[in-house]
């Protein structure tokens, strides 16, 4: 079952990225490639979870209950926060290389800042989209409320980790300003306050 494969894949990648054993041997570009891969998988798992929800009567598991795609996606997003901080605080000089202009990109592997921006935007977008859905009138699904709570926690964790970066390192992430400004009006006061603090530091 692909649901077992997805959960196992995140665990294996976490061993590589979090283990001190591989810290000195795993180069920056390998880390960037793995983080980008996890980011693509998260979107696929979230899409698969949506499809299962839409066809839940036809997708009842047989025998053992495999990990739900949404559980795997949330687990991966939590791990992603650690990966992003690792990249953002990396001592490798290439970690602060600016994002290439679209017209000047060689269409090769993305650099560290490109992946950090993409995955930061991915979490912000998922959070804002679900917040907007829950703000609408009508029936609220319990699963959506639970997921939104997890996304809110992940947002706080990600923002807190970025706030711990030095001013010098944060200045290399000028793309963060427009990304965070997109959710400056979130209903979550704790998130809004940290965003305001980070945006002020970026100016």
C-alpha angles and dihedrals in degrees: 000000000000091000090068091047093053095051091045092049092056091049092051093049090047089056090055097044100039102036119100087213091072098030095098097037103044108084125217095254091053089051091048091050093051094046091050089050093052089049092056091047092052091059091048092050092048090050091048090051090052091051091049090052092050092050100029094138090060098042105059109146120242121223114340118028108240121210111285114247090236092054090051091048093050091047090050093048090053090051089045090062089060092046092051092051090049091054095042093051097038116135090218106111090222090065090077097046108129122251108268118245111256091242093050098043116119089212090236127123113326118250125240097266091050092054094043089053094046094050094042089052090047093058093042091051093048090050095048094044094053092042089055092048093051091048091062122096117257140058117341118213115227091224091057091052091051093047091048090054090053093047090050090053091047091050091053091048093049094048092046090053092050090048089058092060118103119258089248093055093042089054088063088061100063088144087071092076098068092037093055094038088065090071100035089116097053115141090234104096095194091055092043092054094050090048091052089051093050094045089052090052090050093056 
